[in-house]
Amino acid sequence: FPVTIPLKANKITIDLKINKEQLSIKVSDNGKGYSLNNSTEGIGLKTIYKRATSVHGNFTIQQNTQGMSHIFTIPFNYNKRK
């Protein structure tokens, strides 16, 4: 996940949640964040999104005044979702 010195984060939190239907990984930081509208054409976040969707999961980015969160969710049995 893109938590680097330019983002000025000094705290990173990783939350792992598992229930009978899905696995959720949330990586949060208290940095200044980055613009989601002006992101460069890098492959990092695109690759994470493609990997999530390839297993019928989801990847989202949340930004607020306290930092950013990257959330990766994978269902255990996606056939039940249909």
PDB file of C-alpha atoms in Angstrom:
ATOM      1  CA  PHE A   1       0.000   0.000   0.000  1.00  0.00           C
ATOM      2  CA  PRO A   2       1.251   3.496  -0.796  1.00  0.00           C
ATOM      3  CA  VAL A   3       2.296   4.643   2.664  1.00  0.00           C
ATOM      4  CA  THR A   4       5.554   6.489   2.106  1.00  0.00           C
ATOM      5  CA  ILE A   5       7.580   9.353   3.538  1.00  0.00           C
ATOM      6  CA  PRO A   6       6.017  12.007   1.207  1.00  0.00           C
ATOM      7  CA  LEU A   7       2.594  11.216   2.714  1.00  0.00           C
ATOM      8  CA  LYS A   8       3.969  12.123   6.167  1.00  0.00           C
ATOM      9  CA  ALA A   9       2.291   9.233   7.964  1.00  0.00           C
ATOM     10  CA  ASN A  10       3.692   8.276  11.343  1.00  0.00           C
ATOM     11  CA  LYS A  11       1.020   5.711  12.226  1.00  0.00           C
ATOM     12  CA  ILE A  12      -0.243   2.786  10.174  1.00  0.00           C
ATOM     13  CA  THR A  13      -3.066   0.515  11.319  1.00  0.00           C
ATOM     14  CA  ILE A  14      -3.907  -2.859   9.774  1.00  0.00           C
ATOM     15  CA  ASP A  15      -7.320  -4.340  10.576  1.00  0.00           C
ATOM     16  CA  LEU A  16      -8.042  -7.921   9.600  1.00  0.00           C
ATOM     17  CA  LYS A  17     -11.638  -9.115   9.895  1.00  0.00           C
ATOM     18  CA  ILE A  18     -12.868 -12.588   9.096  1.00  0.00           C
ATOM     19  CA  ASN A  19     -16.401 -13.891   9.286  1.00  0.00           C
ATOM     20  CA  LYS A  20     -18.147 -16.832   7.653  1.00  0.00           C
ATOM     21  CA  GLU A  21     -18.736 -14.880   4.449  1.00  0.00           C
ATOM     22  CA  GLN A  22     -15.667 -12.727   3.810  1.00  0.00           C
ATOM     23  CA  LEU A  23     -12.169 -11.579   4.619  1.00  0.00           C
ATOM     24  CA  SER A  24     -11.578  -7.831   4.952  1.00  0.00           C
ATOM     25  CA  ILE A  25      -8.186  -6.138   5.189  1.00  0.00           C
ATOM     26  CA  LYS A  26      -8.097  -2.425   5.987  1.00  0.00           C
ATOM     27  CA  VAL A  27      -4.823  -0.507   5.943  1.00  0.00           C
ATOM     28  CA  SER A  28      -5.142   3.010   7.369  1.00  0.00           C
ATOM     29  CA  ASP A  29      -2.644   5.787   7.945  1.00  0.00           C
ATOM     30  CA  ASN A  30      -2.663   9.262   9.455  1.00  0.00           C
ATOM     31  CA  GLY A  31      -0.766  10.893   6.598  1.00  0.00           C
ATOM     32  CA  LYS A  32      -1.754  13.846   4.468  1.00  0.00           C
ATOM     33  CA  GLY A  33      -3.062  11.566   1.729  1.00  0.00           C
ATOM     34  CA  TYR A  34      -2.932  12.051  -2.009  1.00  0.00           C
ATOM     35  CA  SER A  35      -5.328  13.261  -4.658  1.00  0.00           C
ATOM     36  CA  LEU A  36      -7.473  10.493  -6.058  1.00  0.00           C
ATOM     37  CA  ASN A  37      -8.366  12.693  -9.049  1.00  0.00           C
ATOM     38  CA  ASN A  38      -4.790  13.543 -10.001  1.00  0.00           C
ATOM     39  CA  SER A  39      -3.197  10.148  -9.491  1.00  0.00           C
ATOM     40  CA  THR A  40      -0.510   9.124 -11.940  1.00  0.00           C
ATOM     41  CA  GLU A  41      -0.841   6.198 -14.271  1.00  0.00           C
ATOM     42  CA  GLY A  42       1.014   3.847 -11.948  1.00  0.00           C
ATOM     43  CA  ILE A  43       0.210   0.170 -11.715  1.00  0.00           C
ATOM     44  CA  GLY A  44       0.142  -0.309  -7.915  1.00  0.00           C
ATOM     45  CA  LEU A  45      -3.459   0.536  -7.075  1.00  0.00           C
ATOM     46  CA  LYS A  46      -4.706  -0.752 -10.436  1.00  0.00           C
ATOM     47  CA  THR A  47      -3.050  -4.106  -9.762  1.00  0.00           C
ATOM     48  CA  ILE A  48      -4.636  -4.359  -6.310  1.00  0.00           C
ATOM     49  CA  TYR A  49      -8.054  -3.548  -7.795  1.00  0.00           C
ATOM     50  CA  LYS A  50      -7.638  -6.143 -10.567  1.00  0.00           C
ATOM     51  CA  ARG A  51      -6.590  -8.807  -8.077  1.00  0.00           C
ATOM     52  CA  ALA A  52      -9.570  -8.068  -5.854  1.00  0.00           C
ATOM     53  CA  THR A  53     -12.061  -8.245  -8.706  1.00  0.00           C
ATOM     54  CA  SER A  54     -10.456 -11.420 -10.095  1.00  0.00           C
ATOM     55  CA  VAL A  55     -11.609 -13.231  -6.937  1.00  0.00           C
ATOM     56  CA  HIS A  56     -14.985 -11.421  -6.927  1.00  0.00           C
ATOM     57  CA  GLY A  57     -13.794  -9.064  -4.207  1.00  0.00           C
ATOM     58  CA  ASN A  58     -13.662  -5.326  -3.832  1.00  0.00           C
ATOM     59  CA  PHE A  59     -10.989  -2.672  -3.295  1.00  0.00           C
ATOM     60  CA  THR A  60     -11.912   0.797  -2.083  1.00  0.00           C
ATOM     61  CA  ILE A  61     -10.039   3.900  -0.966  1.00  0.00           C
ATOM     62  CA  GLN A  62     -11.394   6.258   1.666  1.00  0.00           C
ATOM     63  CA  GLN A  63      -9.882   9.631   2.461  1.00  0.00           C
ATOM     64  CA  ASN A  64     -10.703  12.031   5.285  1.00  0.00           C
ATOM     65  CA  THR A  65      -9.011  14.687   7.390  1.00  0.00           C
ATOM     66  CA  GLN A  66      -7.332  12.022   9.542  1.00  0.00           C
ATOM     67  CA  GLY A  67      -5.640  10.108   6.710  1.00  0.00           C
ATOM     68  CA  MET A  68      -6.457   7.421   4.199  1.00  0.00           C
ATOM     69  CA  SER A  69      -7.784   3.870   4.288  1.00  0.00           C
ATOM     70  CA  HIS A  70      -7.383   1.157   1.671  1.00  0.00           C
ATOM     71  CA  ILE A  71      -9.931  -1.653   2.066  1.00  0.00           C
ATOM     72  CA  PHE A  72      -9.596  -5.026   0.351  1.00  0.00           C
ATOM     73  CA  THR A  73     -12.567  -7.408   0.733  1.00  0.00           C
ATOM     74  CA  ILE A  74     -12.737 -10.989  -0.546  1.00  0.00           C
ATOM     75  CA  PRO A  75     -15.819 -13.218  -0.278  1.00  0.00           C
ATOM     76  CA  PHE A  76     -15.213 -16.837   0.667  1.00  0.00           C
ATOM     77  CA  ASN A  77     -17.959 -18.219  -1.541  1.00  0.00           C
ATOM     78  CA  TYR A  78     -18.970 -15.781  -4.262  1.00  0.00           C
ATOM     79  CA  ASN A  79     -21.526 -18.230  -5.728  1.00  0.00           C
ATOM     80  CA  LYS A  80     -23.874 -17.433  -2.827  1.00  0.00           C
ATOM     81  CA  ARG A  81     -23.858 -13.749  -3.837  1.00  0.00           C
ATOM     82  CA  LYS A  82     -25.559 -14.462  -7.182  1.00  0.00           C
TER      83      LYS A  82
END
